[in-house]
Short mmCIF file of N, CA, C and O in Angstrom, two decimals:
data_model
loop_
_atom_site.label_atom_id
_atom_site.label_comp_id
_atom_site.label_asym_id
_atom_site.label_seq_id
_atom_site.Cartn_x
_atom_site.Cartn_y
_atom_site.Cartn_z
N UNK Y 1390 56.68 -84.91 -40.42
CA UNK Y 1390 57.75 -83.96 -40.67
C UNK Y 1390 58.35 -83.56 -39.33
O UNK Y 1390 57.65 -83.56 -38.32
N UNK Y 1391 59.68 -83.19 -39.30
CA UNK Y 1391 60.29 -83.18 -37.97
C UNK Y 1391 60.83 -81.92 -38.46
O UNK Y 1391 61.79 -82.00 -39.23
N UNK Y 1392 60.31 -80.60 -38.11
CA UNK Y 1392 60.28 -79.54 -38.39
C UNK Y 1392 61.45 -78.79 -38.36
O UNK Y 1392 61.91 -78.24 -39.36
N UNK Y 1393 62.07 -78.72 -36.96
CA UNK Y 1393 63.65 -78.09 -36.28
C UNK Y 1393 64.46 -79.18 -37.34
O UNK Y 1393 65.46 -78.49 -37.56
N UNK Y 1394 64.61 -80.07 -37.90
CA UNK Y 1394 65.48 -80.93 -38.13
C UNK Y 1394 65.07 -80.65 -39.99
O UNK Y 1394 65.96 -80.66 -40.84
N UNK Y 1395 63.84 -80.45 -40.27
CA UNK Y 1395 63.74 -79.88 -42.00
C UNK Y 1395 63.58 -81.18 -43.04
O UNK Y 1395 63.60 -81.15 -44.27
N UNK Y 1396 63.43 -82.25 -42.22
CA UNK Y 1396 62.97 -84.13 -42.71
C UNK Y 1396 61.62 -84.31 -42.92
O UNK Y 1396 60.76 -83.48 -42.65
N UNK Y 1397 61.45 -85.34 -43.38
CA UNK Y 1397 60.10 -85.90 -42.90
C UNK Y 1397 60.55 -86.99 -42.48
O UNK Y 1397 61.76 -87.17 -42.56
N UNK Y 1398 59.67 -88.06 -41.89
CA UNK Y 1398 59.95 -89.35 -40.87
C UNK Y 1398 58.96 -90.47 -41.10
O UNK Y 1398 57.79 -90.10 -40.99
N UNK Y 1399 59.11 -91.53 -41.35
CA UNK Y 1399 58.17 -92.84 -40.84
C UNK Y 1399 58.37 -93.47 -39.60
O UNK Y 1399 59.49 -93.82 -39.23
N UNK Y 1400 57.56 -93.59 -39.08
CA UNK Y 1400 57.07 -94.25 -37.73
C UNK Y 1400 57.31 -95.87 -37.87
O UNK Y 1400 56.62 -96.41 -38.73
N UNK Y 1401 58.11 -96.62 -37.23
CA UNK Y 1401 58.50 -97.99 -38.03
C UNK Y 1401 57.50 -99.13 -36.78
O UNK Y 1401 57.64 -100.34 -36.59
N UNK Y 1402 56.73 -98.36 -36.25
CA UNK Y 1402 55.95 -99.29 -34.95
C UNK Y 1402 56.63 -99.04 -33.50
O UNK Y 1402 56.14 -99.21 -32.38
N UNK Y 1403 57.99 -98.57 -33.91
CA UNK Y 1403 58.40 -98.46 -31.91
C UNK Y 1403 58.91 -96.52 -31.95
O UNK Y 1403 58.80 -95.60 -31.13
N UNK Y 1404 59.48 -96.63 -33.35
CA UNK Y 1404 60.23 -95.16 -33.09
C UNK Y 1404 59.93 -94.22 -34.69
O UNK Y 1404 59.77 -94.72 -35.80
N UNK Y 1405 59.93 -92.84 -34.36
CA UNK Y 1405 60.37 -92.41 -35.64
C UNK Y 1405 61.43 -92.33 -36.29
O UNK Y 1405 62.45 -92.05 -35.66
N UNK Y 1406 61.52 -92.60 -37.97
CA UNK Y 1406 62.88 -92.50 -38.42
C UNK Y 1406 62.91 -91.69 -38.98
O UNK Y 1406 62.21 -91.80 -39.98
N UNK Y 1407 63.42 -90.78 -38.88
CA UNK Y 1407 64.36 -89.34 -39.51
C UNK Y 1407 64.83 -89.35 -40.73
O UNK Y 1407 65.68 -90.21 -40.97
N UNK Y 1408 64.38 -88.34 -41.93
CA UNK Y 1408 65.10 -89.20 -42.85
C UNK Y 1408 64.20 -89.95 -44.13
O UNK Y 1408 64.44 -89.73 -45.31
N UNK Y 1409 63.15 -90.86 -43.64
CA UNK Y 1409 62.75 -91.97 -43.93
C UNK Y 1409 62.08 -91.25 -45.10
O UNK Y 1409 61.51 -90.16 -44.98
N UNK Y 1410 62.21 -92.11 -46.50
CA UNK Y 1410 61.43 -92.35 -48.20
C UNK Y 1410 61.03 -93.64 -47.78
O UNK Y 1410 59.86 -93.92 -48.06
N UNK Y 1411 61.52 -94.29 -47.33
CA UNK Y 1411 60.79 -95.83 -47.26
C UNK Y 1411 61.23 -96.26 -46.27
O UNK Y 1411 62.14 -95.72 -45.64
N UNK Y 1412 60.54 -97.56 -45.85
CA UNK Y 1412 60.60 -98.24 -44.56
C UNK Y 1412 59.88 -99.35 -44.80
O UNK Y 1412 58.66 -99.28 -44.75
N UNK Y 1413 60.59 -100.67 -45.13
CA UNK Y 1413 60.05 -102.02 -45.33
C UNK Y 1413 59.76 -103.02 -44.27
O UNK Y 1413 59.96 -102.45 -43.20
N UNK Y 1414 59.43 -104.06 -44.11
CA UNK Y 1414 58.19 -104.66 -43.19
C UNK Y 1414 59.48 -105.05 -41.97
O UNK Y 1414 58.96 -105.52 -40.95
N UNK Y 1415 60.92 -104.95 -41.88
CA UNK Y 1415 61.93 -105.52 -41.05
C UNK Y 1415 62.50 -104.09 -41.08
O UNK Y 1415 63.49 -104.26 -40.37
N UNK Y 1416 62.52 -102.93 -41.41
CA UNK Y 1416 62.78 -102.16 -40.76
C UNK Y 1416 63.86 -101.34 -41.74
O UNK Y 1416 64.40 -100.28 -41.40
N UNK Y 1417 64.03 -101.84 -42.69
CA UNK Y 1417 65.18 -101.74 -43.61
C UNK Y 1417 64.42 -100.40 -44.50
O UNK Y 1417 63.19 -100.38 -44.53
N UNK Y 1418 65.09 -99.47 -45.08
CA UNK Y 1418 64.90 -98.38 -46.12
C UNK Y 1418 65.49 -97.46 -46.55
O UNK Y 1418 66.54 -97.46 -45.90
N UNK Y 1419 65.53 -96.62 -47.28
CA UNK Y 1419 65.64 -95.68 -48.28
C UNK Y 1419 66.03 -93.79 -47.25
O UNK Y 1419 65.19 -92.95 -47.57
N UNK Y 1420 66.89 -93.37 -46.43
CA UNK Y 1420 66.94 -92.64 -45.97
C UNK Y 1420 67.46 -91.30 -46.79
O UNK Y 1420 68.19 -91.58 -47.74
N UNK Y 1421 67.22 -89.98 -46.58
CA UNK Y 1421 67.86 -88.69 -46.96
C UNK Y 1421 68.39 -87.85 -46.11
O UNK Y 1421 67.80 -87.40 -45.12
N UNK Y 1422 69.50 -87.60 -46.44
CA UNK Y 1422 69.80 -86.56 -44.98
C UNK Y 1422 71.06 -85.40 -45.17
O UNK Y 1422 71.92 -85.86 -45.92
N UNK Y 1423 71.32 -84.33 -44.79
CA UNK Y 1423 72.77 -83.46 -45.12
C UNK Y 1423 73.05 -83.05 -43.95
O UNK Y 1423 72.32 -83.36 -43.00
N UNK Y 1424 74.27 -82.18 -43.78
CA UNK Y 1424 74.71 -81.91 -43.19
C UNK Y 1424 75.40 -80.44 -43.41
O UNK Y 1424 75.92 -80.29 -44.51
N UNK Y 1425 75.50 -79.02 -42.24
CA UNK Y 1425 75.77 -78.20 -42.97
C UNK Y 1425 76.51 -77.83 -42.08
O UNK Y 1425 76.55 -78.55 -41.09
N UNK Y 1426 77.36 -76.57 -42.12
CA UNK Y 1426 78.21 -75.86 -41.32
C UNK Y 1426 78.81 -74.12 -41.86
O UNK Y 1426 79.07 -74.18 -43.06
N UNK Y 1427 78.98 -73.12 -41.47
CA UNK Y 1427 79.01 -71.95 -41.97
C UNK Y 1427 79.97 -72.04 -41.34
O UNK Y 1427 80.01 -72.17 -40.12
N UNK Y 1428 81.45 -71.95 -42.53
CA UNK Y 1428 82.77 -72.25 -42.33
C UNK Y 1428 83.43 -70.89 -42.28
O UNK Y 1428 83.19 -70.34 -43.36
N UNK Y 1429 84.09 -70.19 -41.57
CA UNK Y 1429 85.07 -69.10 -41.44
C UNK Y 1429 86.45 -69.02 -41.95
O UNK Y 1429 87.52 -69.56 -41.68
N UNK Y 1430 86.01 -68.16 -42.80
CA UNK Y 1430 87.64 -68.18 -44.02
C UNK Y 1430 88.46 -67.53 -43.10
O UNK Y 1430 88.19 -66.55 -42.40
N UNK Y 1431 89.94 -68.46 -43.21
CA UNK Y 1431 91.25 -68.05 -42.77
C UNK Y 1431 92.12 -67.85 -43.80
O UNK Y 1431 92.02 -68.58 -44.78
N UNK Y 1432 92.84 -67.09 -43.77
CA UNK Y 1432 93.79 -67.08 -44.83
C UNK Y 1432 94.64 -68.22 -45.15
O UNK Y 1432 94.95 -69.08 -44.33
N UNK Y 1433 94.99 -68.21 -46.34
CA UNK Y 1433 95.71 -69.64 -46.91
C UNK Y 1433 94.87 -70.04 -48.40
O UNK Y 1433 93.84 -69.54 -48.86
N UNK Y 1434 95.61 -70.99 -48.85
CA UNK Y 1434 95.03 -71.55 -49.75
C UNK Y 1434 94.11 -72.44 -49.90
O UNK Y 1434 93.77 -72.79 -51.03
N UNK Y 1435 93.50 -73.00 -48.74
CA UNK Y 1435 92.33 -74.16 -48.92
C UNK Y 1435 91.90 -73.82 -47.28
O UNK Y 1435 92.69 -73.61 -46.36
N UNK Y 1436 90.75 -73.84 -47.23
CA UNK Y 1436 90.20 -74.49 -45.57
C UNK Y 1436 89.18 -75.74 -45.81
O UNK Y 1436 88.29 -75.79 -46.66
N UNK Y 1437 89.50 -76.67 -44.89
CA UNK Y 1437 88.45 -77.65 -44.73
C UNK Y 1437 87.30 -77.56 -43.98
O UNK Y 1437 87.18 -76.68 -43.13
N UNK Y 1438 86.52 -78.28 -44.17
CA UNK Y 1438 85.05 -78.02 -42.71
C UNK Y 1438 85.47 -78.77 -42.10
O UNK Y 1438 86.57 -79.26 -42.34
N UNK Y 1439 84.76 -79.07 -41.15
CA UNK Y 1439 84.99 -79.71 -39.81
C UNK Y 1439 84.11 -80.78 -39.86
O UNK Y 1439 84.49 -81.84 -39.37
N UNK Y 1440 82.66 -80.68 -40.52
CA UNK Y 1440 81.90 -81.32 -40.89
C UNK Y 1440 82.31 -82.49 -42.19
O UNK Y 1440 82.41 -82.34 -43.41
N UNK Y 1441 82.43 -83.37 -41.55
CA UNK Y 1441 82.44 -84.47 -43.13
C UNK Y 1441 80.98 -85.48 -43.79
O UNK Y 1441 79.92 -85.92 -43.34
N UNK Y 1442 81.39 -85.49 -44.54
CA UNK Y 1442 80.09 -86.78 -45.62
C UNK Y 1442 80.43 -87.85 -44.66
O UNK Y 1442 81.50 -88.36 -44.34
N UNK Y 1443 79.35 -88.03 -44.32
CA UNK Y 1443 79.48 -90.22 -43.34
C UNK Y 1443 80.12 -90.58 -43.96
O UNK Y 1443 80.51 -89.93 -44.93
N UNK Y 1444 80.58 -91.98 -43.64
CA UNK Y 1444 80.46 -92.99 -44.37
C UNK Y 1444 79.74 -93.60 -44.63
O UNK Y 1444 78.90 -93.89 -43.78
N UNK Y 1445 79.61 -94.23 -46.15
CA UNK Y 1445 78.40 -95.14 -46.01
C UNK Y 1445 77.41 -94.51 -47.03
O UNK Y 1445 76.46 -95.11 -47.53
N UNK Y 1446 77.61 -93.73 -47.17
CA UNK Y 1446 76.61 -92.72 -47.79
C UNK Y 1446 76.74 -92.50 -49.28
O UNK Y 1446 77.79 -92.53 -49.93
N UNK Y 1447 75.54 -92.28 -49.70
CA UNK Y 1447 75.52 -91.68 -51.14
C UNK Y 1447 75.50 -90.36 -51.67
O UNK Y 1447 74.38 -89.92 -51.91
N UNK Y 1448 76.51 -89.60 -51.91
CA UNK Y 1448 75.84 -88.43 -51.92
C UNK Y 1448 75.32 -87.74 -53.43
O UNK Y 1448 75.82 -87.99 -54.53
N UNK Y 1449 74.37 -86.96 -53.20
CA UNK Y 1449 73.91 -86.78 -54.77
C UNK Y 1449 74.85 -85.21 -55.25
O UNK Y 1449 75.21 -84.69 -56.30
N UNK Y 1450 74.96 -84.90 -53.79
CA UNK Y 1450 75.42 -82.67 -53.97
C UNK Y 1450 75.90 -82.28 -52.64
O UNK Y 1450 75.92 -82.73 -51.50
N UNK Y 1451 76.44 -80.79 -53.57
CA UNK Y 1451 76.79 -80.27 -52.35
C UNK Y 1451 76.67 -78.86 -52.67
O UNK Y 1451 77.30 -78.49 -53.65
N UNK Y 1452 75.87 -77.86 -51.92
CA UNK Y 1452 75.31 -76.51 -52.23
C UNK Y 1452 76.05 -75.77 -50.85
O UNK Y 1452 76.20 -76.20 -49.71
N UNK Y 1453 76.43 -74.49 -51.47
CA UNK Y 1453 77.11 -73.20 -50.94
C UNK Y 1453 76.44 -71.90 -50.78
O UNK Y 1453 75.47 -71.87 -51.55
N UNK Y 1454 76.54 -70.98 -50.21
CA UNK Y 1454 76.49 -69.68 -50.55
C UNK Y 1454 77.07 -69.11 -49.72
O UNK Y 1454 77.03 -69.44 -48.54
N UNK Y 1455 77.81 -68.02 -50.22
CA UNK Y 1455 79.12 -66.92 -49.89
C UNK Y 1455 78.22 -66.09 -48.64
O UNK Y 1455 77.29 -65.45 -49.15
N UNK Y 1456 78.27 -65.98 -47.44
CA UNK Y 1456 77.43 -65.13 -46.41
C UNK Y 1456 77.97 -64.00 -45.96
O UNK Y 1456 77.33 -63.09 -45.44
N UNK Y 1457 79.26 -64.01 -46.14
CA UNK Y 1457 79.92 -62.29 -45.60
C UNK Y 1457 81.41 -63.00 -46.83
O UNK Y 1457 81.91 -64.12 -46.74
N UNK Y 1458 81.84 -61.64 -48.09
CA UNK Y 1458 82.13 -61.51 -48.98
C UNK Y 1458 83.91 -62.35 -48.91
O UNK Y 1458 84.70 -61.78 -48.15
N UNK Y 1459 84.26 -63.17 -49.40
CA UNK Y 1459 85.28 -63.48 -49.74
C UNK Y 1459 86.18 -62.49 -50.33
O UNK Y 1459 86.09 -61.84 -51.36
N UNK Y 1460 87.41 -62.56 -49.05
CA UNK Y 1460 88.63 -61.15 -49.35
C UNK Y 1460 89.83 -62.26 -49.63
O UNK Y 1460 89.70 -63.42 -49.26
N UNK Y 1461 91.08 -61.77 -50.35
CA UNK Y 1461 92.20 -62.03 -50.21
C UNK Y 1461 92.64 -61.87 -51.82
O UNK Y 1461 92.18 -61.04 -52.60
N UNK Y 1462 93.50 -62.75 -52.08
CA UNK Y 1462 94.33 -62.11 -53.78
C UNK Y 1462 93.71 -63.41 -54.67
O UNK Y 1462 93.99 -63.57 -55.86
N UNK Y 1463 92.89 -64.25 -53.98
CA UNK Y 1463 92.03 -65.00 -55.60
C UNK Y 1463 91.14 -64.57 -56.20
O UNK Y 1463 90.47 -63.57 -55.92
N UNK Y 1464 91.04 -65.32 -57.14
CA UNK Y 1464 90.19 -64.70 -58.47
C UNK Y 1464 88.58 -65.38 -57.98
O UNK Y 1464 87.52 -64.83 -57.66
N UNK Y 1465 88.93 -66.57 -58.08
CA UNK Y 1465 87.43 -67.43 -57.41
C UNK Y 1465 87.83 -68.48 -56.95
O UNK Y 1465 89.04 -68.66 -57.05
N UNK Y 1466 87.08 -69.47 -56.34
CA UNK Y 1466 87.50 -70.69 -55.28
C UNK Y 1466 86.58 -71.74 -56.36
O UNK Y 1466 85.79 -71.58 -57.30
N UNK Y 1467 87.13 -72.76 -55.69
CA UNK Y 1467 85.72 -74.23 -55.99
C UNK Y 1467 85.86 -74.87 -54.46
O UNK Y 1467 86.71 -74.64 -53.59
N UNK Y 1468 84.98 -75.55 -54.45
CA UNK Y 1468 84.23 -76.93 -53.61
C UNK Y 1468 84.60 -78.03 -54.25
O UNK Y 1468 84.51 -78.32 -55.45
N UNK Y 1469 85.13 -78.76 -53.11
CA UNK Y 1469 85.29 -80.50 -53.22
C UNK Y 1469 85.63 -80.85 -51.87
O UNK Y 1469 85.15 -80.41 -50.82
N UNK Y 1470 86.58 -81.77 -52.04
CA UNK Y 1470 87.57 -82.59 -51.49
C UNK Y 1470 89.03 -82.72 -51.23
O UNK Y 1470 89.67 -81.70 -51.51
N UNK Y 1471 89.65 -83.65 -50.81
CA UNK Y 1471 91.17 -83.66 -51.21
C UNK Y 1471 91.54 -84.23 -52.35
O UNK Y 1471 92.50 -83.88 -53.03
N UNK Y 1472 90.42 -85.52 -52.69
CA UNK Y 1472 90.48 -86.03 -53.62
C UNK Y 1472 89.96 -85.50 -55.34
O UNK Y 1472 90.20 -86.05 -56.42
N UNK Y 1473 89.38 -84.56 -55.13
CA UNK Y 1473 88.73 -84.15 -56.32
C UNK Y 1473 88.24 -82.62 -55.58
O UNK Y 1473 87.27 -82.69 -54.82
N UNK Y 1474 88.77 -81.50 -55.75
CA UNK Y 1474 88.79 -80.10 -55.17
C UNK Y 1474 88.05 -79.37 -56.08
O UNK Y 1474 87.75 -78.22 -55.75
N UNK Y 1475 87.70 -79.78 -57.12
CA UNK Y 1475 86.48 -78.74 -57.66
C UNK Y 1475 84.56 -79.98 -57.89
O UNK Y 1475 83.50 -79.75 -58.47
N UNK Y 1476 84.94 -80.86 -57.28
CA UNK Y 1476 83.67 -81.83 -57.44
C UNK Y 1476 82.52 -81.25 -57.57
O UNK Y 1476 81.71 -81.51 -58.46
N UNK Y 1477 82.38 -80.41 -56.65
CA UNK Y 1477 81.16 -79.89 -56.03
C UNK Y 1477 81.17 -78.21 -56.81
O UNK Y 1477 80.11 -77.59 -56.73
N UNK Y 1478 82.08 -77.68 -57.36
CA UNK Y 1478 82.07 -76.43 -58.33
C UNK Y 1478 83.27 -75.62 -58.53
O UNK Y 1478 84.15 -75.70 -57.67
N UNK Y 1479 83.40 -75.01 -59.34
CA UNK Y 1479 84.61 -74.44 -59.26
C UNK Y 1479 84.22 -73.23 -60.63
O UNK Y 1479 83.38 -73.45 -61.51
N UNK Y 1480 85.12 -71.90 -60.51
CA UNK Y 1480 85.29 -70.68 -60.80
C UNK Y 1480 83.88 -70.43 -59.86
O UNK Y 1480 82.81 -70.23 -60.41
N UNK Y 1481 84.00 -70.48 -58.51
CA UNK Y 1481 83.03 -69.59 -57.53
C UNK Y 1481 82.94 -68.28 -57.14
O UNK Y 1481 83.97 -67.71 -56.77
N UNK Y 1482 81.61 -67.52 -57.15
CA UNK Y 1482 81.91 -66.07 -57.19
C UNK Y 1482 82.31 -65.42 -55.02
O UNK Y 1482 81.81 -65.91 -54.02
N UNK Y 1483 83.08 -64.55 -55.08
CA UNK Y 1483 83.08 -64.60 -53.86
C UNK Y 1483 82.42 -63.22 -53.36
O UNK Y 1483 82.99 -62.80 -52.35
N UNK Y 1484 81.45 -62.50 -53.77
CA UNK Y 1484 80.87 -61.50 -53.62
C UNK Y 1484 79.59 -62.31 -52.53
O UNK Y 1484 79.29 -63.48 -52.77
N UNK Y 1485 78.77 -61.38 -51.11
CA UNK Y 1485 78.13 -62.02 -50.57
C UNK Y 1485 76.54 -62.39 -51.35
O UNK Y 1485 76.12 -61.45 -52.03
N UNK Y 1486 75.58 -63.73 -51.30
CA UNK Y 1486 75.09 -64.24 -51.96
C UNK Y 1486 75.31 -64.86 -52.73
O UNK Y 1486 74.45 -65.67 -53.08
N UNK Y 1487 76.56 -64.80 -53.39
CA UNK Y 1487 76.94 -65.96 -54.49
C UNK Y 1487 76.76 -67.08 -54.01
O UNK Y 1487 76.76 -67.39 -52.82
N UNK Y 1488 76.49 -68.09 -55.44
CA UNK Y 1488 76.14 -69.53 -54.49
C UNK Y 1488 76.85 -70.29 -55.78
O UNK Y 1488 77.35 -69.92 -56.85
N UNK Y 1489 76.63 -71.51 -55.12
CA UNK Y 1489 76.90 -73.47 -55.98
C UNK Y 1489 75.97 -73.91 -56.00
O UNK Y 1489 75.13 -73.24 -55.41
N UNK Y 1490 75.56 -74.98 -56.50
CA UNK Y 1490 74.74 -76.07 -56.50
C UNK Y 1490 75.45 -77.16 -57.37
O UNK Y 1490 75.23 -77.65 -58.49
N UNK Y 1491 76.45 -77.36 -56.31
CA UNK Y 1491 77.05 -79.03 -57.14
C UNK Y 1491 76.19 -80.50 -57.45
O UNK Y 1491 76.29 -81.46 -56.69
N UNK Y 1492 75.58 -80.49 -58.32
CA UNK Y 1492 74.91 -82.01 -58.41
C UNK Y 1492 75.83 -82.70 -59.38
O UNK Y 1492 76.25 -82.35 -60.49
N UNK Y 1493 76.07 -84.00 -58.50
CA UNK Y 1493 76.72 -84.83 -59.44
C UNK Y 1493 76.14 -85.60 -60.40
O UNK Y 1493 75.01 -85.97 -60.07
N UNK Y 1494 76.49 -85.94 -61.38
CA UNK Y 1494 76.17 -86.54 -62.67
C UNK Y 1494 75.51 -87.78 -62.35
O UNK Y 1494 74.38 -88.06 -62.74
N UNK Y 1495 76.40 -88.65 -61.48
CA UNK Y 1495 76.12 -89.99 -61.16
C UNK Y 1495 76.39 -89.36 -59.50
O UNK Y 1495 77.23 -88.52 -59.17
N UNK Y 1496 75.23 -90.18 -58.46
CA UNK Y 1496 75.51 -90.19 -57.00
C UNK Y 1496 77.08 -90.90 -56.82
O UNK Y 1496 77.46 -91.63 -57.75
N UNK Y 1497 77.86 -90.71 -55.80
CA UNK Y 1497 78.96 -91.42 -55.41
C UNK Y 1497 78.76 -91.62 -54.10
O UNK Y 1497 78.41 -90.73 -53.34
N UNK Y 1498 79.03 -93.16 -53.67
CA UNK Y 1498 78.93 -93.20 -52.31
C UNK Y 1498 80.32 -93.36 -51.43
O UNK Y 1498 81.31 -93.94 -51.86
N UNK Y 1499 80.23 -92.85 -50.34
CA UNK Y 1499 81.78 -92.46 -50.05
C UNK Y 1499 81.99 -93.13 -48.71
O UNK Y 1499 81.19 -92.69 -47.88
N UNK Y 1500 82.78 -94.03 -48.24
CA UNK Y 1500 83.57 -95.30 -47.74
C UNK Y 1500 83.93 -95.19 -46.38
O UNK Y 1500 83.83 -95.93 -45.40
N UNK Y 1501 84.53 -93.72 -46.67
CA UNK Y 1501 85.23 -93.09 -45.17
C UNK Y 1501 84.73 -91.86 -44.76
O UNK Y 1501 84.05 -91.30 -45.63
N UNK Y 1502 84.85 -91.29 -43.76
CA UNK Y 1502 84.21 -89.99 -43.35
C UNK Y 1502 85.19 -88.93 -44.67
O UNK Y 1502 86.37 -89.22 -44.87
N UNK Y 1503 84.47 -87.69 -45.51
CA UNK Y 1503 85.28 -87.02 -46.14
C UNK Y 1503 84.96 -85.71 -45.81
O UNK Y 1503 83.98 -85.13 -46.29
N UNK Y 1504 86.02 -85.01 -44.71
CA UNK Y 1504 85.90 -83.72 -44.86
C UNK Y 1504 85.71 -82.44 -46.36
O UNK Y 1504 86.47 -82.69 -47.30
N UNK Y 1505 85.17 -81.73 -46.46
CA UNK Y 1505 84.87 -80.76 -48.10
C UNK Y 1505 86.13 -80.06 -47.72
O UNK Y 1505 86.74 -80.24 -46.66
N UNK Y 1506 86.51 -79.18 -48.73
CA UNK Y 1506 87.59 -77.95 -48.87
C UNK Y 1506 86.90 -77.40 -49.88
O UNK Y 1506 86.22 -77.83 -50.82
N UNK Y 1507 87.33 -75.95 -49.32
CA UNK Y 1507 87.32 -75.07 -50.29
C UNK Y 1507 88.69 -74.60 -50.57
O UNK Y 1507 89.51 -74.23 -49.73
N UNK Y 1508 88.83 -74.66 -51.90
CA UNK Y 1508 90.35 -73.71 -52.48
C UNK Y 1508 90.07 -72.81 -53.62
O UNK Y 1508 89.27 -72.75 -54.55
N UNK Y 1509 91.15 -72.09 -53.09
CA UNK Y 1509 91.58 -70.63 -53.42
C UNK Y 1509 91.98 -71.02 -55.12
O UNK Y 1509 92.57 -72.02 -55.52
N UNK Y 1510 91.43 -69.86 -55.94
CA UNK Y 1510 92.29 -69.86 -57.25
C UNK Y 1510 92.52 -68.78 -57.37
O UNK Y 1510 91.86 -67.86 -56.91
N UNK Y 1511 93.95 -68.66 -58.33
CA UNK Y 1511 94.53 -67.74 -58.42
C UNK Y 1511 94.82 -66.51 -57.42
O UNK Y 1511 94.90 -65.31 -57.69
N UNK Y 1512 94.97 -67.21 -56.05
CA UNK Y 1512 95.58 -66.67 -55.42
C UNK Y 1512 95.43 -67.46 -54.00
O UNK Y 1512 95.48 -68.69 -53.94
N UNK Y 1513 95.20 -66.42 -52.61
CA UNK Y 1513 94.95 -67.01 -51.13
C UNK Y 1513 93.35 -66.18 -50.56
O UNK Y 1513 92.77 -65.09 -50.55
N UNK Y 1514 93.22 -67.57 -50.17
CA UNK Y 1514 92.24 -66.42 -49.21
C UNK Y 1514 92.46 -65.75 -48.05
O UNK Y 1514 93.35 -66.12 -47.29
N UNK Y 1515 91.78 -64.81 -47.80
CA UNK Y 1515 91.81 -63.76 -46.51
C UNK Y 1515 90.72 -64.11 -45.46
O UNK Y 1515 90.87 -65.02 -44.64
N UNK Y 1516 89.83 -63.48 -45.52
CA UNK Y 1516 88.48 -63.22 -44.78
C UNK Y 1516 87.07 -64.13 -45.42
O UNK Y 1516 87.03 -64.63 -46.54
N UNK Y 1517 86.13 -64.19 -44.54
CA UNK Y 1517 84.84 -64.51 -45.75
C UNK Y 1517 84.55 -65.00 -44.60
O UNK Y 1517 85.25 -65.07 -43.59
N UNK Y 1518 82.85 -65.57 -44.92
CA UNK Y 1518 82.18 -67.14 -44.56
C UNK Y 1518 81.02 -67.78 -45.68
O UNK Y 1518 80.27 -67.28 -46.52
N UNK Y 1519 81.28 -69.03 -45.23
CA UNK Y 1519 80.28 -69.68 -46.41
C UNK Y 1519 79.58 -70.63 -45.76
O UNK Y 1519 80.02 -71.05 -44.69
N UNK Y 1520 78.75 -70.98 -46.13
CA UNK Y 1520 77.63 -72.05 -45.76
C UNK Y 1520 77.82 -72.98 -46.85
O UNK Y 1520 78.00 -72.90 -48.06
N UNK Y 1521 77.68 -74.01 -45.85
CA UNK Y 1521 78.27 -75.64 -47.22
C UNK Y 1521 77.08 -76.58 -46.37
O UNK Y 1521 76.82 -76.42 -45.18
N UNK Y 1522 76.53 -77.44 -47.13
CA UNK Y 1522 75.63 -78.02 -46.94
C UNK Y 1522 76.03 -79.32 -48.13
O UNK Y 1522 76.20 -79.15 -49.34
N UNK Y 1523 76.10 -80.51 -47.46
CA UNK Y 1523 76.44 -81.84 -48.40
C UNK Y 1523 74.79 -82.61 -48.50
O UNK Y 1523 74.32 -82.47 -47.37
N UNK Y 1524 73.90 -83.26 -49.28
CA UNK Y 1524 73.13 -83.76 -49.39
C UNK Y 1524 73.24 -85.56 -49.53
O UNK Y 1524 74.41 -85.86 -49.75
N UNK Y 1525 72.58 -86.44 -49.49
CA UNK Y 1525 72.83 -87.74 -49.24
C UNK Y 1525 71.92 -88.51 -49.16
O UNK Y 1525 70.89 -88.31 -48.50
N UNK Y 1526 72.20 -89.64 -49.92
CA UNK Y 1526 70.34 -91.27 -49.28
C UNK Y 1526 71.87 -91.93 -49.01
O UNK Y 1526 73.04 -91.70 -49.31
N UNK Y 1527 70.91 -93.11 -48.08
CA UNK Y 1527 71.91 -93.82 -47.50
C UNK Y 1527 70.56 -95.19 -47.03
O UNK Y 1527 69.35 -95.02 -47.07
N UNK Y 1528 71.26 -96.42 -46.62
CA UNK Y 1528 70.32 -97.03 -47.13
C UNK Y 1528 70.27 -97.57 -45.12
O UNK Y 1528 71.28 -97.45 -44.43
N UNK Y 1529 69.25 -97.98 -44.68
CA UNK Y 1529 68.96 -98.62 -43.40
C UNK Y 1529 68.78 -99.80 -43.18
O UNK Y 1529 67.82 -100.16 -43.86
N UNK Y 1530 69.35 -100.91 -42.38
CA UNK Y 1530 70.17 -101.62 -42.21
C UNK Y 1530 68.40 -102.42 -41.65
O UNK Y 1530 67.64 -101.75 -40.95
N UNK Y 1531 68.05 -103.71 -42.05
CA UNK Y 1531 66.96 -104.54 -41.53
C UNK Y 1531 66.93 -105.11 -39.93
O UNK Y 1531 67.92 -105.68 -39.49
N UNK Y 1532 66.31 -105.02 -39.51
CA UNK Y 1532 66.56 -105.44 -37.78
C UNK Y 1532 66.64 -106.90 -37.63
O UNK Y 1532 66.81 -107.40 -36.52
#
């Protein structure tokens, strides 16, 4: 387990891998991994993270929680994408502690780097912050 990092790891004979569910006799396996960022609401109708999904990757989810209270004239927000803006949840509460837990139905694996958005419903946002965290296996390449 690689503690600061919140993984566990297999040792493949030269290095540890980060990540690692499996690890086959050439080096090839089964990895898990996310990525998170505590995004600062600006006013407007959508902000993106800065943080995107790899490419390459599978992702299974994507989990939130509201950390200092969502202000402005919407009713509630969702989580996604550009391509699909409520993927990950939508009618979100914006009081602090509210949370998501987007699991998708079927994993989707995604091609290009994809920044998340959050957007505003029924109205704009003002103020807030949220913690977004994307989850993911992704597969490791044989030496």
């Amino acid at each position: 387990m690689i503690v600061d990092r919140g993984v566990t790891a297999i040792h493949d004979g030269t290095n540890w891998v980060a990540g690692a569910l499996s690890l086959g006799q050439h080096g090839a396996g089964m990895l898990v991994g996310q990525a998170s960022e505590d995004v600062t609401i600006q006013s407007g109708a959508t902000v993106t993270t800065s943080m995107a999904i790899p490419s390459g990757v599978m992702v299974v989810g994507a989990t939130a929680r509201v950390l200092t209270a969502i202000t402005g004239s919407l009713t509630s927000w969702s989580l996604g994408h550009s391509d699909a803006v409520n993927r990950f949840g939508e009618d979100l509460g914006k009081s602090a502690a509210s949370w998501s837990r987007g699991i998708l139905g079927a994993p989707m694996t995604y091609w290009t780097p994809s920044p998340l958005r959050l957007t505003a419903v029924g109205g704009q946002f003002a103020t807030g912050k949220v913690r977004i965290v994307v989850h993911w296996r992704e597969l490791r390449l044989p030496d």
